Coordinates of N, CA and C in Angstrom, one line a residue:
Chain A
D2 N -22.2 7.3 -18.2 CA -20.7 7.2 -18.3 C -20.1 7.7 -17.0
A3 N -19.0 7.0 -16.6 CA -18.3 7.3 -15.4 C -17.7 8.7 -15.5
D4 N -17.7 9.5 -14.4 CA -17.1 10.8 -14.5 C -15.6 10.8 -14.4
V5 N -15.0 9.8 -13.7 CA -13.6 9.6 -13.5 C -13.2 8.2 -14.0
T6 N -12.4 8.1 -15.0 CA -12.1 6.8 -15.5 C -10.6 6.6 -15.4
Q7 N -10.2 5.3 -15.2 CA -8.8 4.9 -15.1 C -8.5 3.8 -16.1
T8 N -7.4 3.8 -16.7 CA -6.9 2.7 -17.5 C -5.5 2.4 -17.3
P9 N -5.1 1.2 -17.3 CA -5.9 0.0 -17.4 C -6.6 -0.3 -16.0
R10 N -7.5 -1.2 -16.0 CA -8.1 -1.6 -14.7 C -7.2 -2.6 -13.9
N11 N -6.5 -3.4 -14.7 CA -5.6 -4.4 -14.1 C -4.4 -4.4 -14.9
R12 N -3.2 -4.6 -14.3 CA -1.9 -4.7 -15.0 C -1.0 -5.5 -14.2
I13 N -0.4 -6.5 -14.9 CA 0.7 -7.3 -14.3 C 2.0 -7.0 -15.1
T14 N 3.0 -6.7 -14.4 CA 4.3 -6.3 -15.0 C 5.4 -6.9 -14.3
K15 N 6.6 -6.7 -14.8 CA 7.8 -7.3 -14.2 C 8.7 -6.2 -13.6
T16 N 9.5 -6.6 -12.7 CA 10.4 -5.6 -12.0 C 11.3 -5.0 -13.1
G17 N 11.4 -3.6 -12.9 CA 12.3 -2.9 -13.8 C 11.5 -2.3 -15.0
K18 N 10.3 -2.7 -15.3 CA 9.6 -2.2 -16.4 C 9.0 -0.8 -16.1
R19 N 8.8 0.0 -17.1 CA 8.2 1.3 -17.0 C 6.7 1.2 -17.2
I20 N 5.9 1.7 -16.3 CA 4.4 1.6 -16.4 C 3.8 2.9 -16.3
M21 N 2.7 3.1 -17.1 CA 1.9 4.4 -17.0 C 0.5 4.0 -16.7
L22 N -0.1 4.7 -15.7 CA -1.5 4.6 -15.4 C -2.1 5.9 -15.8
E23 N -3.3 5.8 -16.4 CA -3.9 7.0 -16.9 C -5.3 7.3 -16.2
C24 N -5.6 8.5 -16.1 CA -6.8 9.0 -15.5 C -7.4 10.1 -16.3
S25 N -8.7 10.0 -16.6 CA -9.4 11.0 -17.3 C -10.7 11.4 -16.5
Q26 N -11.1 12.7 -16.6 CA -12.3 13.0 -15.9 C -13.1 14.0 -16.8
T27 N -14.4 13.9 -16.6 CA -15.4 14.7 -17.3 C -16.1 15.6 -16.4
K28 N -15.6 15.8 -15.2 CA -16.3 16.6 -14.2 C -16.0 18.1 -14.3
G29 N -14.9 18.4 -15.1 CA -14.5 19.8 -15.2 C -13.8 20.3 -14.0
H30 N -13.3 19.4 -13.1 CA -12.6 19.8 -11.9 C -11.2 20.2 -12.3
D31 N -10.6 21.1 -11.5 CA -9.3 21.5 -11.7 C -8.2 20.7 -10.9
R32 N -8.7 20.1 -9.9 CA -7.7 19.4 -9.0 C -7.8 17.9 -9.2
M33 N -6.6 17.3 -9.3 CA -6.6 15.8 -9.5 C -5.5 15.2 -8.6
Y34 N -5.7 14.0 -8.2 CA -4.9 13.3 -7.2 C -4.6 11.9 -7.6
W35 N -3.5 11.4 -7.1 CA -3.2 9.9 -7.2 C -2.9 9.4 -5.8
Y36 N -3.6 8.3 -5.5 CA -3.5 7.6 -4.2 C -3.1 6.1 -4.5
R37 N -2.4 5.5 -3.5 CA -2.3 4.1 -3.5 C -3.0 3.5 -2.3
Q38 N -3.6 2.3 -2.5 CA -4.2 1.7 -1.3 C -3.5 0.3 -1.1
D39 N -3.1 0.1 0.1 CA -2.5 -1.1 0.6 C -3.3 -1.7 1.7
P40 N -3.5 -3.0 1.8 CA -4.3 -3.6 2.9 C -3.8 -3.1 4.2
G41 N -4.7 -2.6 5.1 CA -4.3 -2.2 6.4 C -3.7 -0.8 6.5
L42 N -3.5 -0.2 5.4 CA -2.8 1.1 5.4 C -3.7 2.2 4.9
G43 N -4.9 1.9 4.5 CA -5.7 3.0 4.0 C -5.2 3.5 2.6
L44 N -5.5 4.8 2.4 CA -5.1 5.4 1.1 C -4.0 6.4 1.4
R45 N -3.0 6.4 0.6 CA -1.9 7.4 0.8 C -1.7 8.2 -0.5
L46 N -1.4 9.4 -0.3 CA -1.4 10.4 -1.4 C 0.0 10.3 -2.1
I47 N 0.0 10.1 -3.4 CA 1.3 10.0 -4.1 C 1.7 11.4 -4.7
Y48 N 0.8 12.0 -5.5 CA 0.9 13.3 -6.1 C -0.4 13.9 -6.2
Y49 N -0.4 15.3 -6.3 CA -1.6 16.0 -6.6 C -1.3 17.2 -7.5
S50 N -2.3 17.6 -8.2 CA -2.2 18.7 -9.1 C -3.3 19.7 -9.0
F51 N -3.0 21.0 -8.9 CA -4.1 22.0 -8.8 C -4.5 22.5 -10.1
D52 N -3.6 22.5 -11.1 CA -4.0 22.7 -12.5 C -2.8 22.2 -13.3
V53 N -2.9 22.5 -14.6 CA -2.0 21.9 -15.6 C -0.5 22.3 -15.2
K54 N -0.3 23.4 -14.6 CA 1.1 23.9 -14.4 C 1.5 23.7 -12.9
D55 N 0.7 23.1 -12.1 CA 0.9 23.0 -10.7 C 0.8 21.6 -10.2
I56 N 2.0 21.0 -10.0 CA 2.0 19.6 -9.6 C 2.8 19.5 -8.3
N57 N 2.3 18.7 -7.3 CA 2.9 18.7 -6.0 C 3.1 17.2 -5.5
K58 N 4.2 17.0 -4.8 CA 4.4 15.7 -4.2 C 3.5 15.4 -3.0
G59 N 3.1 14.2 -2.9 CA 2.3 13.8 -1.7 C 3.3 13.1 -0.7
E60 N 2.7 12.3 0.1 CA 3.5 11.7 1.2 C 4.4 10.5 0.7
I61 N 4.1 9.9 -0.4 CA 4.9 8.8 -0.9 C 5.2 8.9 -2.3
S62 N 5.9 10.0 -2.8 CA 6.1 10.2 -4.2 C 7.4 9.5 -4.7
D63 N 8.3 9.0 -3.9 CA 9.5 8.3 -4.3 C 9.2 7.2 -5.2
G64 N 9.8 7.1 -6.4 CA 9.6 6.0 -7.3 C 8.5 6.2 -8.3
Y65 N 7.8 7.4 -8.2 CA 6.7 7.7 -9.1 C 6.9 9.1 -9.7
S66 N 6.3 9.3 -10.9 CA 6.3 10.6 -11.5 C 4.9 10.8 -12.1
V67 N 4.5 12.0 -12.4 CA 3.2 12.3 -12.9 C 3.3 13.3 -14.1
S68 N 2.2 13.3 -14.9 CA 2.1 14.3 -16.0 C 0.7 14.8 -16.0
R69 N 0.5 16.1 -16.1 CA -0.9 16.6 -16.2 C -1.0 17.2 -17.7
Q70 N -1.4 16.3 -18.6 CA -1.4 16.7 -20.0 C -2.5 17.7 -20.4
A71 N -3.5 17.7 -19.6 CA -4.6 18.7 -19.8 C -5.4 18.7 -18.5
Q72 N -6.4 19.6 -18.5 CA -7.1 19.7 -17.2 C -7.8 18.4 -16.9
A73 N -8.2 17.6 -18.0 CA -9.0 16.4 -17.8 C -8.1 15.2 -17.6
K74 N -6.8 15.3 -17.8 CA -6.0 14.1 -17.8 C -4.8 14.2 -16.9
F75 N -4.6 13.1 -16.1 CA -3.5 13.1 -15.1 C -2.9 11.7 -15.1
S76 N -1.7 11.5 -15.5 CA -1.1 10.2 -15.6 C 0.0 10.0 -14.5
L77 N 0.0 8.7 -14.1 CA 1.0 8.3 -13.1 C 2.0 7.3 -13.7
S78 N 3.3 7.6 -13.5 CA 4.3 6.7 -14.1 C 5.1 6.1 -13.0
L79 N 5.5 4.8 -13.2 CA 6.5 4.1 -12.4 C 7.6 3.9 -13.4
E80 N 8.7 4.6 -13.1 CA 9.8 4.6 -14.1 C 10.5 3.2 -14.2
S81 N 10.6 2.6 -13.0 CA 11.2 1.2 -12.9 C 10.5 0.5 -11.8
A82 N 9.5 -0.2 -12.2 CA 8.6 -0.8 -11.2 C 9.3 -1.8 -10.3
I83 N 8.9 -1.9 -9.0 CA 9.5 -2.8 -8.1 C 8.3 -3.5 -7.4
P84 N 8.5 -4.7 -6.8 CA 7.4 -5.5 -6.2 C 6.7 -4.8 -5.1
N85 N 7.3 -3.9 -4.4 CA 6.6 -3.3 -3.3 C 5.7 -2.1 -3.8
Q86 N 5.6 -1.9 -5.1 CA 4.7 -1.0 -5.7 C 3.4 -1.7 -6.1
T87 N 3.3 -3.0 -5.8 CA 2.1 -3.7 -6.0 C 1.0 -3.2 -5.1
A88 N -0.1 -2.7 -5.7 CA -1.1 -2.0 -4.9 C -2.3 -1.7 -5.8
L89 N -3.3 -1.1 -5.2 CA -4.5 -0.6 -5.9 C -4.3 0.9 -6.0
Y90 N -4.3 1.4 -7.2 CA -4.1 2.9 -7.4 C -5.4 3.6 -7.8
F91 N -5.6 4.7 -7.1 CA -6.9 5.5 -7.4 C -6.5 6.9 -7.8
C92 N -7.3 7.3 -8.8 CA -7.2 8.7 -9.2 C -8.5 9.4 -8.6
A93 N -8.4 10.7 -8.2 CA -9.5 11.4 -7.7 C -9.5 12.8 -8.2
T94 N -10.6 13.5 -8.1 CA -10.7 14.9 -8.6 C -11.5 15.7 -7.5
S95 N -11.3 17.0 -7.5 CA -12.1 17.9 -6.7 C -12.1 19.3 -7.4
D96 N -13.1 20.1 -7.1 CA -13.1 21.4 -7.7 C -12.6 22.5 -6.7
T97 N -12.3 23.6 -7.2 CA -11.7 24.6 -6.3 C -12.7 25.2 -5.3
T98 N -13.9 25.3 -5.8 CA -14.9 26.0 -4.9 C -15.4 25.1 -3.8
G99 N -15.4 23.8 -4.1 CA -15.9 22.9 -3.1 C -17.4 22.9 -3.1
T100 N -18.0 21.9 -2.4 CA -19.5 21.9 -2.2 C -19.7 22.2 -0.8
S101 N -20.4 23.3 -0.5 CA -20.6 23.7 0.9 C -19.3 23.8 1.7
G102 N -18.3 24.1 1.0 CA -17.0 24.3 1.6 C -16.3 23.0 2.0
S103 N -16.8 21.9 1.5 CA -16.2 20.6 2.0 C -15.1 20.1 1.1
Y104 N -15.0 20.5 -0.1 CA -14.0 20.1 -1.0 C -13.9 18.5 -1.1
E105 N -15.0 17.9 -1.3 CA -15.0 16.4 -1.4 C -14.3 16.0 -2.7
Q106 N -13.8 14.8 -2.6 CA -13.1 14.2 -3.8 C -14.0 13.1 -4.4
F107 N -13.8 13.0 -5.7 CA -14.5 12.0 -6.5 C -13.5 11.0 -7.0
F108 N -13.7 9.7 -6.8 CA -12.7 8.7 -7.1 C -13.1 7.9 -8.4
G109 N -12.0 7.5 -9.1 CA -12.1 6.5 -10.2 C -12.3 5.1 -9.6
P110 N -12.4 4.1 -10.5 CA -12.6 2.8 -10.1 C -11.4 2.0 -9.6
G111 N -10.2 2.6 -9.9 CA -9.0 2.0 -9.5 C -8.3 1.2 -10.5
T112 N -7.0 1.1 -10.4 CA -6.1 0.2 -11.2 C -5.4 -0.8 -10.3
R113 N -5.6 -2.1 -10.5 CA -4.9 -3.0 -9.7 C -3.6 -3.4 -10.4
L114 N -2.4 -3.0 -9.8 CA -1.1 -3.2 -10.4 C -0.4 -4.3 -9.6
T115 N 0.1 -5.3 -10.3 CA 1.0 -6.3 -9.7 C 2.3 -6.3 -10.4
V116 N 3.4 -6.1 -9.6 CA 4.8 -6.1 -10.1 C 5.4 -7.4 -9.6
L117 N 5.8 -8.2 -10.6 CA 6.4 -9.5 -10.2 C 7.9 -9.4 -10.1
Chain B
G26 N 0.6 17.1 12.6 CA -0.2 17.0 11.3 C -1.5 16.3 11.5
D27 N -2.3 16.3 10.5 CA -3.7 15.7 10.5 C -3.6 14.2 10.6
S28 N -4.5 13.6 11.3 CA -4.6 12.2 11.4 C -6.0 11.7 11.7
V29 N -6.3 10.5 11.3 CA -7.6 9.9 11.5 C -7.4 8.5 12.0
T30 N -8.0 8.2 13.1 CA -8.0 6.9 13.7 C -9.3 6.3 13.7
Q31 N -9.5 5.1 13.1 CA -10.8 4.5 13.1 C -10.7 3.1 13.5
M32 N -11.8 2.6 14.0 CA -11.9 1.3 14.6 C -11.3 0.2 13.6
E33 N -10.5 -0.7 14.2 CA -10.0 -1.7 13.3 C -11.0 -2.8 13.1
G34 N -10.9 -3.4 11.9 CA -11.8 -4.5 11.7 C -11.1 -5.8 11.7
P35 N -11.6 -6.8 11.1 CA -12.9 -6.7 10.4 C -14.1 -6.8 11.4
V36 N -15.2 -6.2 11.0 CA -16.5 -6.3 11.8 C -17.4 -7.2 11.1
T37 N -18.0 -8.1 11.8 CA -18.9 -9.1 11.2 C -20.2 -9.0 12.0
L38 N -21.3 -8.7 11.3 CA -22.6 -8.6 11.9 C -23.7 -9.4 11.2
S39 N -24.7 -9.7 11.9 CA -25.9 -10.3 11.2 C -26.8 -9.3 10.7
E40 N -27.5 -9.6 9.7 CA -28.5 -8.7 9.1 C -29.4 -8.1 10.1
E41 N -29.7 -6.8 10.0 CA -30.6 -6.1 10.9 C -29.9 -5.7 12.2
A42 N -28.7 -6.0 12.4 CA -27.9 -5.6 13.6 C -27.6 -4.1 13.5
F43 N -27.3 -3.5 14.7 CA -26.9 -2.1 14.8 C -25.4 -2.0 14.5
L44 N -25.0 -1.0 13.8 CA -23.6 -0.8 13.4 C -23.1 0.5 14.0
T45 N -21.9 0.4 14.6 CA -21.1 1.6 14.9 C -19.7 1.3 14.5
I46 N -19.1 2.3 13.8 CA -17.7 2.3 13.5 C -17.1 3.6 14.0
N47 N -16.2 3.5 14.9 CA -15.7 4.7 15.6 C -14.6 5.3 14.8
C48 N -14.6 6.7 14.8 CA -13.6 7.5 14.1 C -13.3 8.7 15.0
T49 N -12.0 8.9 15.3 CA -11.6 10.1 15.9 C -10.5 10.7 15.1
Y50 N -10.3 12.0 15.3 CA -9.4 12.7 14.4 C -8.5 13.7 15.2
T51 N -7.4 14.1 14.6 CA -6.6 15.2 15.0 C -6.4 16.1 13.8
A52 N -6.7 17.4 14.0 CA -6.5 18.3 12.9 C -6.4 19.7 13.4
T53 N -5.7 20.6 12.6 CA -5.7 22.0 12.9 C -6.9 22.6 12.4
G54 N -7.4 23.7 13.0 CA -8.5 24.4 12.5 C -9.8 23.6 12.6
Y55 N -10.7 23.8 11.6 CA -12.0 23.3 11.6 C -12.2 22.4 10.4
P56 N -11.9 21.1 10.4 CA -11.9 20.3 9.2 C -13.3 19.9 8.8
S57 N -13.4 19.6 7.6 CA -14.6 18.9 7.1 C -14.4 17.4 7.3
L58 N -15.4 16.6 7.6 CA -15.3 15.2 7.9 C -16.1 14.4 6.9
F59 N -15.6 13.2 6.6 CA -16.3 12.4 5.5 C -16.3 10.9 6.0
W60 N -17.3 10.2 5.5 CA -17.2 8.8 5.4 C -17.3 8.4 4.0
Y61 N -16.3 7.6 3.5 CA -16.4 7.0 2.2 C -16.6 5.5 2.3
V62 N -17.2 4.9 1.3 CA -17.4 3.5 1.3 C -16.9 2.9 0.0
Q63 N -16.3 1.7 0.1 CA -15.7 1.0 -1.0 C -16.3 -0.4 -1.1
Y64 N -17.2 -0.6 -2.0 CA -17.8 -1.9 -2.3 C -16.8 -2.8 -3.0
P65 N -16.9 -4.1 -2.9 CA -15.9 -5.0 -3.5 C -15.7 -4.7 -4.9
G66 N -14.4 -4.6 -5.3 CA -14.0 -4.4 -6.7 C -14.3 -3.0 -7.2
E67 N -14.7 -2.0 -6.4 CA -15.0 -0.7 -6.9 C -14.1 0.4 -6.2
G68 N -14.3 1.6 -6.7 CA -13.6 2.7 -6.1 C -14.3 3.2 -4.9
L69 N -13.8 4.3 -4.3 CA -14.4 4.9 -3.1 C -15.6 5.8 -3.6
Q70 N -16.7 5.7 -2.8 CA -17.8 6.6 -3.0 C -18.1 7.4 -1.7
L71 N -18.4 8.7 -1.8 CA -18.7 9.4 -0.7 C -20.0 8.9 -0.1
L72 N -20.0 8.6 1.2 CA -21.3 8.1 1.9 C -22.0 9.3 2.5
L73 N -21.2 10.0 3.3 CA -21.8 11.2 4.0 C -20.7 12.2 4.4
K74 N -21.1 13.4 4.8 CA -20.1 14.4 5.2 C -20.7 15.3 6.1
A75 N -19.9 16.1 6.8 CA -20.3 17.1 7.7 C -19.2 18.2 7.7
T76 N -19.6 19.4 7.6 CA -18.6 20.5 7.5 C -18.4 21.4 8.7
K77 N -19.2 21.2 9.7 CA -19.0 22.0 10.9 C -19.5 21.3 12.1
A78 N -19.1 21.7 13.3 CA -19.4 21.1 14.5 C -20.9 21.0 14.7
D79 N -21.4 19.8 15.2 CA -22.7 19.4 15.5 C -23.6 19.1 14.2
D80 N -23.0 19.2 13.0 CA -23.6 18.8 11.8 C -23.8 17.3 11.9
K81 N -24.9 16.8 11.3 CA -25.1 15.4 11.2 C -25.2 15.1 9.7
G82 N -24.3 14.2 9.2 CA -24.4 13.8 7.8 C -25.2 12.5 7.8
S83 N -26.0 12.3 6.8 CA -26.8 11.1 6.7 C -27.0 10.7 5.2
N84 N -27.1 9.4 5.0 CA -27.3 8.8 3.6 C -27.5 7.3 3.7
K85 N -28.5 6.8 3.0 CA -28.7 5.4 2.9 C -28.9 4.8 4.3
G86 N -29.5 5.5 5.3 CA -29.7 4.9 6.6 C -28.5 5.1 7.5
F87 N -27.4 5.5 7.0 CA -26.2 5.8 7.8 C -26.2 7.2 8.3
E88 N -25.6 7.4 9.5 CA -25.5 8.7 10.1 C -24.2 8.9 10.8
A89 N -23.7 10.1 10.9 CA -22.5 10.4 11.7 C -22.7 11.9 12.1
T90 N -22.3 12.2 13.3 CA -22.4 13.5 13.9 C -21.0 14.1 14.2
Y91 N -20.7 15.3 13.7 CA -19.5 15.9 13.9 C -19.4 16.5 15.4
R92 N -18.6 15.8 16.2 CA -18.5 16.2 17.6 C -17.1 16.8 17.8
K93 N -17.1 18.1 17.9 CA -15.8 18.8 18.1 C -15.2 18.6 19.5
E94 N -16.1 18.5 20.5 CA -15.6 18.3 21.8 C -14.9 17.0 22.1
T95 N -15.3 16.0 21.3 CA -14.6 14.7 21.5 C -13.8 14.4 20.2
T96 N -13.7 15.3 19.3 CA -13.0 15.1 18.0 C -13.4 13.7 17.4
S97 N -14.7 13.5 17.2 CA -15.1 12.2 16.7 C -16.2 12.4 15.6
F98 N -16.3 11.3 14.8 CA -17.3 11.3 13.7 C -17.7 9.9 13.5
H99 N -18.3 9.3 14.5 CA -18.7 7.8 14.5 C -19.8 7.6 13.5
L100 N -19.6 6.5 12.7 CA -20.6 6.1 11.7 C -21.6 5.1 12.4
E101 N -22.9 5.3 12.2 CA -23.9 4.4 12.7 C -25.0 4.1 11.7
K102 N -25.5 2.9 11.9 CA -26.7 2.5 11.1 C -27.5 1.6 12.0
G103 N -28.8 1.8 12.0 CA -29.7 1.1 12.9 C -29.9 -0.4 12.5
S104 N -29.9 -0.7 11.2 CA -30.2 -2.0 10.8 C -29.5 -2.3 9.5
V105 N -28.4 -3.1 9.6 CA -27.5 -3.3 8.4 C -28.1 -4.4 7.5
Q106 N -27.8 -4.3 6.3 CA -28.2 -5.3 5.3 C -26.9 -5.9 4.7
V107 N -27.1 -7.1 4.1 CA -26.0 -7.8 3.4 C -25.3 -6.9 2.4
S108 N -26.1 -6.0 1.7 CA -25.6 -5.1 0.7 C -24.7 -4.0 1.3
D109 N -24.7 -3.9 2.6 CA -23.8 -2.9 3.3 C -22.4 -3.4 3.4
S110 N -22.1 -4.7 3.1 CA -20.8 -5.2 3.2 C -19.8 -4.5 2.4
A111 N -18.8 -3.9 3.0 CA -17.9 -3.0 2.2 C -16.8 -2.6 3.2
V112 N -15.8 -1.8 2.7 CA -14.8 -1.2 3.5 C -15.2 0.3 3.7
Y113 N -15.2 0.7 4.9 CA -15.6 2.1 5.2 C -14.4 2.9 5.7
F114 N -14.2 4.1 5.1 CA -13.1 4.9 5.4 C -13.6 6.3 6.0
C115 N -13.0 6.6 7.1 CA -13.2 8.0 7.7 C -12.1 8.9 7.1
A116 N -12.5 10.1 6.9 CA -11.5 11.0 6.3 C -11.7 12.4 6.7
L117 N -10.7 13.2 6.7 CA -10.9 14.7 7.0 C -10.2 15.5 6.0
N118 N -10.7 16.7 5.8 CA -10.1 17.7 5.0 C -10.0 19.0 5.8
S119 N -8.7 19.4 6.1 CA -8.6 20.6 7.0 C -8.5 21.8 6.2
G120 N -8.7 21.8 4.9 CA -8.7 23.0 4.1 C -7.4 23.6 4.0
G121 N -7.2 24.9 4.2 CA -6.0 25.5 4.0 C -5.7 25.7 2.6
S122 N -4.5 25.5 2.1 CA -4.1 25.8 0.8 C -4.1 24.6 -0.1
N123 N -4.3 23.4 0.4 CA -4.2 22.3 -0.5 C -5.4 21.3 -0.5
Y124 N -6.2 21.4 0.4 CA -7.5 20.6 0.4 C -7.3 19.1 0.3
K125 N -6.2 18.6 0.8 CA -5.9 17.2 0.8 C -6.8 16.4 1.8
L126 N -7.2 15.2 1.4 CA -7.9 14.3 2.3 C -6.9 13.5 3.1
T127 N -7.1 13.3 4.4 CA -6.4 12.4 5.2 C -7.3 11.3 5.6
F128 N -6.9 10.0 5.3 CA -7.8 8.9 5.5 C -7.4 8.1 6.7
G129 N -8.4 7.4 7.3 CA -8.1 6.4 8.3 C -7.8 5.1 7.5
K130 N -7.5 4.0 8.2 CA -7.0 2.8 7.5 C -8.1 2.0 7.0
G131 N -9.3 2.3 7.2 CA -10.5 1.5 6.7 C -10.9 0.5 7.7
T132 N -12.2 0.2 7.6 CA -12.8 -0.9 8.4 C -13.6 -1.8 7.5
L133 N -13.3 -3.1 7.5 CA -14.0 -4.0 6.6 C -15.3 -4.5 7.4
L134 N -16.4 -4.3 6.8 CA -17.7 -4.7 7.4 C -18.2 -5.9 6.5
T135 N -18.6 -7.0 7.2 CA -19.2 -8.1 6.5 C -20.6 -8.3 7.3
V136 N -21.6 -8.3 6.5 CA -23.0 -8.6 7.0 C -23.5 -9.9 6.5
N137 N -23.8 -10.8 7.4 CA -24.2 -12.1 7.1 C -25.8 -12.2 7.1
P138 N -26.4 -13.0 6.2 CA -27.8 -13.1 6.2 C -28.3 -13.8 7.5

């Protein structure tokens, strides 16, 4: 079973609709992240959470909100979707102690979102 | 702030060719460095990492050496295979209080038989 799962894997929606993307993890990590990937731009951080009560904006948080319902669950919402939010969205996790001090992140398979 | 600059693609090679994907970085302190790989239709997977200067990360025939003097972490493989076709991302984590990853823009590698 995958350690980091995302639902849905694909979603097509219309401008103005509210969309929620969900992420669950079984790794027991306390830190979770949401990124978006656009061609030629790499991955950009939207929001991150150090634990259930600690949520922080990333570099491109405008138009997005998040909810950390439990240590294992971190949801990303688009309150009113717009076409330039069409992208591939990734959830990631890491633990506090890190492995050999590197704090590597583990990624889910991604959600492809299209906003028409 | 932190930044990662990697070689722009796409890169197209024949099977068994030598691969180099350049990566340089700007960071405060002593970052950890990573190469992630994204196969078609999949999420990112950690390929290799290095946590201090002169460390060499290696995995699946790929290698990268953490060069502090040149702020570089170039990815190399001596003989690529068709199955290596993917997007490769260089990334750094400068630690501190948030442990965020800063990514390069990615390099698409296509290996032809």
